[in-house]
Each structure stands twice: as C-alpha cells, then as structure tokens.
Coordinates of C-alpha atoms and ligand atoms in Angstrom, one line a residue:
M209 CA -197.1 -80.5 57.2
A210 CA -194.1 -82.7 57.9
F211 CA -195.8 -86.0 57.4
D212 CA -199.0 -86.8 55.7
I213 CA -200.8 -89.2 58.0
S214 CA -203.6 -87.0 59.3
R215 CA -205.5 -87.1 56.0
R216 CA -205.7 -90.8 56.0
F217 CA -206.7 -91.0 59.6
M218 CA -209.2 -88.1 59.4
L219 CA -210.9 -89.6 56.4
T220 CA -211.1 -93.1 57.5
G221 CA -211.0 -92.4 61.1
A222 CA -210.8 -94.3 64.3
L223 CA -212.1 -97.8 65.0
G224 CA -214.1 -96.2 67.7
A225 CA -216.5 -98.7 69.1
S226 CA -215.4 -101.6 71.3
V227 CA -217.1 -105.0 70.8
A228 CA -219.3 -104.3 73.8
G229 CA -220.1 -100.9 72.4
V230 CA -221.1 -102.4 69.1
A231 CA -223.4 -104.9 70.8
G232 CA -225.0 -102.1 72.6
C233 CA -225.5 -100.0 69.5
A234 CA -227.4 -102.4 67.3
T235 CA -230.6 -101.1 65.7
G236 CA -233.7 -102.4 63.9
A237 CA -235.4 -105.8 64.0
A238 CA -232.2 -107.8 63.9
A239 CA -230.9 -105.6 66.6
S240 CA -233.7 -106.3 69.0
N241 CA -233.0 -110.0 68.7
E242 CA -229.4 -109.4 69.3
L243 CA -230.2 -107.2 72.3
A244 CA -232.5 -109.8 73.7
A245 CA -229.7 -112.4 73.4
F246 CA -227.0 -110.0 74.7
P247 CA -228.4 -107.1 76.7
P248 CA -225.8 -104.5 77.4
E249 CA -226.8 -104.3 81.1
A250 CA -226.0 -108.0 81.5
A251 CA -222.8 -107.6 79.7
M252 CA -221.7 -104.8 81.9
A253 CA -222.6 -106.7 85.0
D254 CA -220.7 -109.7 83.8
E255 CA -217.3 -109.5 85.5
A256 CA -215.8 -112.0 83.1
L257 CA -216.9 -110.4 79.8
L258 CA -213.4 -108.9 79.7
G259 CA -210.5 -110.1 81.8
P260 CA -210.4 -113.2 84.1
A261 CA -213.5 -114.6 85.7
P262 CA -213.7 -114.1 89.5
G263 CA -211.4 -116.6 91.2
V264 CA -209.2 -117.2 88.2
A265 CA -205.5 -116.4 88.4
L266 CA -204.7 -115.4 84.8
L267 CA -201.0 -115.9 84.4
S268 CA -200.8 -117.0 80.8
R269 CA -200.9 -113.9 78.7
N270 CA -198.2 -111.5 79.9
E271 CA -200.6 -108.8 80.9
N272 CA -200.2 -106.2 83.6
P273 CA -203.3 -106.2 85.8
Y274 CA -202.1 -103.1 87.7
G275 CA -203.0 -101.1 84.6
P276 CA -204.5 -99.1 83.1
A277 CA -203.2 -96.1 85.0
D278 CA -205.7 -93.7 86.4
T279 CA -204.3 -91.1 84.0
A280 CA -205.2 -93.5 81.1
L281 CA -208.7 -94.3 82.5
K282 CA -209.6 -90.6 82.7
M283 CA -208.7 -90.2 79.1
V284 CA -210.6 -93.4 78.2
N285 CA -213.7 -91.7 79.6
Y286 CA -212.9 -88.6 77.6
G287 CA -212.3 -90.6 74.5
G288 CA -215.6 -92.4 74.9
R289 CA -217.5 -89.2 75.2
K290 CA -215.8 -88.0 72.0
G291 CA -216.5 -91.3 70.4
A292 CA -218.7 -89.8 67.7
Y293 CA -215.7 -88.2 66.1
Y294 CA -212.8 -89.7 64.1
A295 CA -209.6 -89.4 66.0
G296 CA -207.8 -87.0 63.6
D297 CA -204.9 -85.1 65.0
A298 CA -204.8 -87.0 68.3
Y299 CA -202.5 -89.3 66.4
L300 CA -200.0 -86.5 66.0
E301 CA -200.2 -85.6 69.7
L302 CA -199.2 -89.1 70.7
A303 CA -196.5 -89.3 68.0
K304 CA -195.0 -86.0 69.3
L305 CA -194.9 -87.3 72.9
I306 CA -193.2 -90.6 71.9
A307 CA -190.8 -88.7 69.6
E308 CA -189.8 -86.3 72.3
R309 CA -189.0 -89.0 74.8
H310 CA -186.8 -90.8 72.3
G311 CA -185.2 -87.8 70.7
V312 CA -186.6 -88.5 67.2
E313 CA -189.0 -86.7 64.9
P314 CA -192.8 -87.4 65.0
E315 CA -192.7 -88.7 61.4
Q316 CA -190.4 -91.5 62.6
I317 CA -193.3 -92.9 64.7
A318 CA -196.0 -95.3 63.3
I319 CA -198.8 -95.9 65.8
T320 CA -200.9 -99.0 65.4
T321 CA -203.6 -101.0 67.0
G322 CA -201.3 -102.8 69.4
S323 CA -197.7 -103.4 68.3
G324 CA -199.0 -106.7 66.8
E325 CA -200.4 -104.7 63.9
A326 CA -197.2 -103.0 63.2
L327 CA -195.3 -106.3 63.4
S328 CA -197.7 -107.9 61.0
A329 CA -197.4 -105.0 58.6
I330 CA -193.6 -105.3 58.8
A331 CA -193.7 -109.1 58.1
M332 CA -195.9 -108.4 55.1
I333 CA -193.6 -105.6 53.8
Y334 CA -190.3 -107.4 54.2
G335 CA -191.4 -111.1 54.0
P336 CA -191.8 -111.1 50.2
K337 CA -188.2 -109.8 49.8
G338 CA -186.7 -112.9 51.4
P339 CA -186.7 -115.1 54.5
I340 CA -187.4 -113.6 57.9
V341 CA -184.4 -114.8 59.9
A342 CA -185.2 -115.2 63.6
P343 CA -184.4 -117.2 66.7
R344 CA -186.2 -120.6 66.8
L345 CA -188.1 -119.4 69.9
F346 CA -189.5 -115.9 69.7
W347 CA -192.9 -114.1 69.6
D348 CA -193.6 -115.4 66.2
T349 CA -197.4 -114.7 65.8
T350 CA -196.9 -111.9 63.3
A351 CA -194.3 -113.6 61.2
L352 CA -196.6 -116.6 61.1
Y353 CA -199.4 -114.4 60.0
A354 CA -197.5 -113.3 56.9
S355 CA -196.4 -116.8 56.4
R356 CA -200.0 -118.1 56.4
L357 CA -200.7 -115.5 53.7
G358 CA -197.9 -116.9 51.6
M359 CA -195.9 -113.6 52.2
A360 CA -193.1 -114.8 54.3
E361 CA -190.9 -117.7 55.1
I362 CA -189.4 -118.0 58.6
D363 CA -185.8 -119.2 58.9
R364 CA -185.4 -120.2 62.5
V365 CA -182.0 -120.4 64.2
P366 CA -181.8 -122.6 67.3
L367 CA -181.2 -121.0 70.7
T368 CA -177.8 -121.6 72.4
P369 CA -177.7 -124.3 75.0
E370 CA -178.3 -121.5 77.6
M371 CA -181.5 -120.7 75.8
K372 CA -180.0 -117.4 74.6
V373 CA -180.6 -116.0 71.1
D374 CA -177.7 -117.2 69.0
L375 CA -176.7 -113.9 67.5
A376 CA -173.7 -115.4 65.7
G377 CA -175.9 -118.1 64.2
I378 CA -178.4 -115.6 63.0
E379 CA -175.8 -113.3 61.6
A380 CA -174.2 -116.2 59.7
K381 CA -177.5 -116.6 57.8
V382 CA -178.0 -113.0 56.9
S383 CA -177.2 -111.6 53.4
E384 CA -178.5 -108.9 51.1
S385 CA -181.3 -111.3 50.1
T386 CA -182.6 -111.7 53.6
G387 CA -186.0 -110.1 53.9
L388 CA -185.9 -109.2 57.6
V389 CA -184.1 -110.1 60.7
Q390 CA -186.5 -110.3 63.6
L391 CA -185.3 -110.2 67.2
C392 CA -187.2 -109.9 70.3
N393 CA -185.3 -108.3 73.2
P394 CA -186.0 -109.2 75.9
N395 CA -187.1 -112.4 74.2
N396 CA -190.5 -114.1 74.7
P397 CA -190.9 -116.7 76.2
T398 CA -187.4 -116.9 77.7
G399 CA -187.5 -113.4 79.2
L400 CA -183.8 -113.0 78.6
V401 CA -182.1 -109.8 77.6
A402 CA -179.3 -110.1 75.0
D403 CA -175.8 -109.1 75.9
T404 CA -175.8 -105.4 75.0
A405 CA -172.4 -105.1 73.3
A406 CA -172.8 -108.3 71.3
M407 CA -176.4 -107.5 70.3
K408 CA -175.5 -104.0 69.1
A409 CA -172.5 -105.1 67.2
A410 CA -174.4 -107.9 65.5
V411 CA -177.4 -105.7 64.7
K412 CA -175.2 -103.0 63.2
R413 CA -173.5 -105.5 60.9
M414 CA -176.7 -107.2 59.9
A415 CA -178.4 -103.8 59.3
A416 CA -175.8 -103.1 56.7
K417 CA -177.2 -106.0 54.7
T418 CA -181.0 -106.0 55.4
T419 CA -183.6 -104.5 57.7
V420 CA -183.4 -105.5 61.4
L421 CA -186.6 -105.4 63.5
V422 CA -186.1 -105.4 67.3
D423 CA -189.4 -106.1 69.1
E424 CA -188.9 -104.3 72.5
A425 CA -192.4 -105.1 73.8
Y426 CA -190.9 -105.8 77.3
M427 CA -187.9 -103.5 77.3
E428 CA -189.4 -101.0 79.9
L429 CA -189.4 -104.0 82.3
A430 CA -185.7 -104.8 81.8
D431 CA -183.1 -103.7 84.4
D432 CA -181.5 -101.1 82.1
P433 CA -183.8 -100.2 79.2
E434 CA -181.8 -97.2 78.0
T435 CA -178.6 -99.2 77.6
N436 CA -180.2 -102.3 76.2
S437 CA -182.5 -100.7 73.6
C438 CA -181.4 -100.6 70.0
I439 CA -183.1 -97.2 69.5
D440 CA -179.7 -95.5 69.5
L441 CA -178.7 -97.7 66.4
M442 CA -181.8 -96.5 64.5
K443 CA -181.0 -92.9 65.5
A444 CA -177.5 -93.3 64.2
G445 CA -178.9 -94.2 60.8
H446 CA -178.7 -98.0 60.8
N447 CA -181.5 -99.9 59.0
V448 CA -183.3 -100.8 62.3
I449 CA -187.0 -100.7 63.3
I450 CA -187.9 -100.7 67.0
S451 CA -191.3 -101.9 68.1
R452 CA -192.9 -100.9 71.5
T453 CA -196.3 -101.4 73.1
F454 CA -198.8 -100.0 75.6
S455 CA -199.9 -103.6 76.4
K456 CA -197.2 -104.5 78.8
I457 CA -195.8 -102.1 81.4
Y458 CA -198.6 -99.7 80.6
G459 CA -201.2 -102.4 81.4
M460 CA -203.4 -101.6 78.3
A461 CA -203.4 -104.9 76.4
G462 CA -207.2 -104.6 75.8
I463 CA -207.0 -101.0 74.7
R464 CA -204.7 -101.8 71.8
V465 CA -201.9 -99.3 71.2
G466 CA -198.4 -99.9 70.0
Y467 CA -195.8 -98.1 67.9
T468 CA -192.6 -98.4 65.9
I469 CA -189.7 -96.1 65.7
S470 CA -187.7 -96.1 62.5
S471 CA -186.6 -93.8 59.6
P472 CA -189.4 -91.5 58.4
E473 CA -189.6 -93.5 55.1
T474 CA -190.0 -96.8 56.8
A475 CA -192.6 -95.4 59.2
E476 CA -194.6 -94.1 56.2
V477 CA -194.6 -97.6 54.7
I478 CA -195.7 -99.2 58.0
R479 CA -198.5 -96.6 58.4
S480 CA -199.7 -97.2 54.8
T481 CA -199.6 -101.1 55.2
A482 CA -201.3 -101.3 58.6
M483 CA -204.9 -102.3 58.1
S484 CA -206.8 -100.6 60.9
W485 CA -207.1 -97.1 62.3
I486 CA -206.3 -96.7 65.9
S487 CA -209.3 -95.8 68.0
G488 CA -209.7 -92.4 69.6
V489 CA -210.1 -94.1 72.9
G490 CA -206.8 -95.8 72.6
L491 CA -205.0 -92.7 71.5
A492 CA -206.5 -90.7 74.4
A493 CA -205.6 -93.4 76.9
A494 CA -202.0 -93.6 75.6
I495 CA -201.6 -89.8 75.7
G496 CA -202.9 -89.8 79.2
C497 CA -200.4 -92.2 80.7
Y498 CA -197.4 -92.1 78.4
N499 CA -195.4 -90.0 80.9
D500 CA -197.0 -91.2 84.1
T501 CA -193.7 -92.2 85.7
K502 CA -195.4 -92.8 89.1
F503 CA -197.6 -95.5 87.6
L504 CA -194.8 -97.0 85.5
D505 CA -192.5 -97.2 88.6
Y506 CA -195.3 -98.8 90.6
S507 CA -196.1 -101.4 87.8
K508 CA -192.5 -102.3 87.5
S509 CA -192.0 -102.7 91.2
K510 CA -195.0 -105.0 91.4
I511 CA -193.8 -107.1 88.5
V512 CA -190.3 -107.4 89.9
E513 CA -191.8 -108.4 93.3
A514 CA -193.8 -111.1 91.7
R515 CA -190.9 -112.2 89.5
D516 CA -188.7 -112.6 92.6
M517 CA -191.4 -114.7 94.3
V518 CA -191.5 -117.1 91.3
K519 CA -187.7 -117.3 91.2
T520 CA -187.5 -118.0 94.9
T521 CA -190.1 -120.7 94.6
C522 CA -188.4 -122.3 91.6
G523 CA -185.1 -122.1 93.4
A524 CA -186.5 -123.7 96.6
L525 CA -187.9 -126.6 94.5
G526 CA -184.6 -127.0 92.7
L527 CA -186.1 -126.1 89.3
E528 CA -184.1 -124.5 86.6
Y529 CA -185.4 -121.1 85.6
L530 CA -184.2 -118.3 83.3
P531 CA -183.2 -114.9 84.8
S532 CA -186.2 -113.1 83.3
Q533 CA -186.2 -109.3 82.8
T534 CA -189.8 -109.3 81.8
N535 CA -193.3 -110.0 83.3
F536 CA -193.0 -113.7 82.8
V537 CA -190.6 -116.5 83.9
F538 CA -189.7 -119.5 81.8
F539 CA -188.9 -122.5 84.1
K540 CA -188.2 -126.2 83.7
S541 CA -190.8 -127.9 85.8
G542 CA -189.6 -131.5 85.1
I543 CA -193.1 -132.6 84.0
P544 CA -194.7 -132.0 80.6
A545 CA -195.8 -128.4 80.3
N546 CA -199.3 -129.3 79.2
D547 CA -199.8 -131.6 82.2
L548 CA -198.6 -128.8 84.6
Q549 CA -201.0 -126.4 82.8
A550 CA -203.9 -128.8 83.2
K551 CA -203.1 -129.5 86.9
L552 CA -202.9 -125.8 87.7
A553 CA -206.1 -125.0 85.7
Q554 CA -208.0 -127.4 88.0
K555 CA -207.2 -124.8 90.7
Q556 CA -208.1 -121.9 88.4
I557 CA -204.5 -120.9 87.9
M558 CA -203.8 -120.4 84.2
I559 CA -200.3 -120.6 82.8
R560 CA -199.0 -121.4 79.3
G561 CA -198.7 -124.8 77.8
Q562 CA -195.8 -126.4 75.9
Y563 CA -193.7 -124.5 73.4
M564 CA -192.4 -126.5 70.4
D565 CA -190.4 -129.4 71.7
Y566 CA -189.5 -127.7 75.0
V567 CA -191.5 -130.4 76.7
D568 CA -191.0 -129.6 80.3
W569 CA -190.5 -125.8 80.1
S570 CA -193.4 -123.6 81.2
R571 CA -194.1 -119.9 81.1
V572 CA -195.9 -118.2 83.9
S573 CA -196.8 -114.5 83.7
M574 CA -196.7 -112.0 86.6
G575 CA -200.2 -111.1 87.5
K576 CA -201.5 -109.6 90.8
I577 CA -199.2 -110.5 93.7
E578 CA -202.0 -112.6 95.3
D579 CA -202.4 -114.6 92.1
V580 CA -198.7 -115.2 91.8
E581 CA -198.8 -116.3 95.4
R582 CA -201.4 -118.9 94.6
F583 CA -199.2 -120.2 91.8
C584 CA -196.2 -120.4 94.1
K585 CA -198.2 -122.3 96.7
A586 CA -199.7 -124.7 94.1
L587 CA -196.5 -125.4 92.2
P588 CA -194.9 -128.0 94.6
E589 CA -197.9 -130.3 94.6
A590 CA -198.5 -129.8 90.9
I591 CA -195.0 -131.0 89.9
S592 CA -195.0 -133.9 92.4
A593 CA -196.6 -137.2 91.4
Ligands
LIG264 C1 -192.8 -109.9 72.2 C2 -194.1 -109.4 71.9 N1 -194.3 -108.5 71.0 C3 -195.5 -108.0 70.7 C4 -196.6 -108.5 71.3 C5 -197.9 -108.0 70.8 O1 -198.5 -107.1 71.8 P1 -199.5 -106.0 71.4 O2 -200.1 -106.3 70.0 O3 -200.6 -106.2 72.5 O4 -198.8 -104.7 71.4 C6 -196.5 -109.5 72.3 C7 -197.7 -110.0 73.0 O5 -197.7 -110.7 73.9 C8 -195.2 -110.0 72.6 O6 -195.0 -110.9 73.5

C-alpha cells in the first residue's frame, strides 16, 4: 500500500460520537443522573443546542449557514448508522477524491478534524525549529496553541498601510533558521487576497529557505481560486504546505473536516502528529459533498450576495471597508469595535469584537441573507451617537 495510514486509523479509529451522542449513551448509576439532568429528548428539541438560538443573527464566526449540502447530510445519516465501526479506509476514499481534484497523489493529503488540527500539528512540528514568521494580523489560533505549549514563538510583521500582508517585510525576516512562514490567503480578518504574482514569487523564494504554510481556508470563496492558490508551487516541488477546510464554503464547521496538501513526507509527519482521529460521520459527509458543484455554486452566490449588501451599506454610510473575497467583511465603523459589538448584540445581532489595537475595525460574517439584512439595517443607528 502506497501510504500507511490505514493501520493507525483502523486501530485507533474514528472519534465517532458527537457530544450530544455521548450524552445520550451514558450508562449506569452516574448515567441516570446525567440523563435526568440532560435528557436527550430535551437536547434534541433544543433549537439552540447547536447553532444560533432562534432570533439570533450569528455573524461572528465565518460559518456558512447554507450548509451542509443535502449530499453531505445523506452521508451524515449513513455515517451515523455505521457509527459502531471505526472509519478505516473511508479516509483513503476522501484522500483520493481530494488528490484527484488537485492532480496530486493521495499520500500527499493529510485529513484532520477541521483544518485547525492540521494547523496546530504544523505549528508543533515546525515551531521548535525556529520562529513562526507571520503577518501581524492573521488567523493565529493554532500558532498561539503551539506558543502556549512553549513550542513556538510568533514573529509578527505589521500589515502595510492598506492592511495587506507585507510580503517583502516577511521575506526580509526569513532565513534557514526560520521554523515556518505562515500565511493566510485570503487573510482573516481582512478578507484580502494577496497579489498573485508577488505572492507566488515571495513564497518560492522563502520556500527555498524554510517551510511555507499557506492557509487557504477561504480560497474557494475568492474570485479566482485556481490562479490564486499556491497549490501549483507545492506541486512544482517547493517546500509549501496548503491547508483547506470543509468548514467554510462547504458549510460543515460543526462536522469538523479539514486537510492539507503537501509532499508525501510532510503529509506523513502531519498525520502522525495530529492528535485525534477523524470521525466516520465527518469522512462520510465530506465524501458526499466534495464534488457537489451545484451546492458550492449556490453557497458562493449567497455569500457574494450578502457581501455586496454589506459593502453597499458601508459605502452608503461612508465607512471604509476592505474588498473582501471571503465570507466576512472587515470595516472601519468609526466607533470602538467592542461598543459596536455590544450595541448590535442588544438586537441579537452578533459580530466580532476588537482585534489587537485596530480599535474601530469590526468583522462581520456573511450569514443568511435575512440576517445580513438585519445587520445592514441596524448599522446606521449603531454607529451614530
Ligand atoms: C483562516 C482560517 N483557517 C483555519 C480555520 C479553522 O477552521 P476549521 O478548523 O474549522 O477547519 C479558520 C476558522 O475560522 C480560519 O479562519
């Protein structure tokens, strides 16, 4: 067999049960207390156990409420019915599908419990070798995870005055003793896609000195994903790792599937460093919808429609906003971001609070059109007074 992952996954198996499932499966005396406190029937009837409570416009977490696709849900049902069994070779089936789309070999794919797990593993693998050089503002959760464990130091490079990733500034810091360069393209929270030619030239040069990770969690939402992705650099043999997820355009944030594309050797190290085993339900769902272009096109059209509404609203109010190519928009409201967050929360509209010292910049995610409409209507009053 070309790559030896099935043994590990077959022996240790899938995560299997969801939190709700575990609550419903408790046995014995302790269990009856637990069930009394948390009966599964009540949990299932509780609209807000997972996802936003009724009436809440959840626009703070970059989810895609149009997902999961029906093709994923059918497989969730199937995966649940097969939940007694470890996931085994389903891993290979998904790896094959992903590899086929990108013109790589299945052993170049590492599938994880959300891309966050792969990104954490990567921070733990490369962090001890030297600093993680990254933009000042990026999705830093996983680098911070390794940093908290004493396994990484993040060397942040300020954004340019236009809030772009300063590729030249980052490159100037990179040497053979850099542990990792971490870029997020499109970036979070700015939503900006890097200039393709400049990005690829810089990544190539940096990858000659160290490993470059490009987190492309939102790339499918960009105007031209094929051209902007750095997958071609990895395929050409540069020391580049690409990370993708089913949490964004696929609308499966709660189902937890992500993956990396890299050299086979790097993929093997990521697989052996990742801490959990992807659930059979997650694999089944991802296999079900991976090539569901109808759903993907629909999701993207809804997200773009919502994005245009936010841009139009900001424009009409004279607010500066960044030309996002993602499912969120970063805009300068003119009032402290935490105040705006609190004001909108009073109307059950949830957006993100302040990032670092970007005091009056706020990030709003694209949820359902009607929820984004509520945000657009509430914004003028929220920023006045
Ligand atoms: C840029 C980026 N990368 C990765 C992730 C992690 O996503 P997940 O672990 O759900 O794949 C997020 C989550 O918001 C993100 O914004």
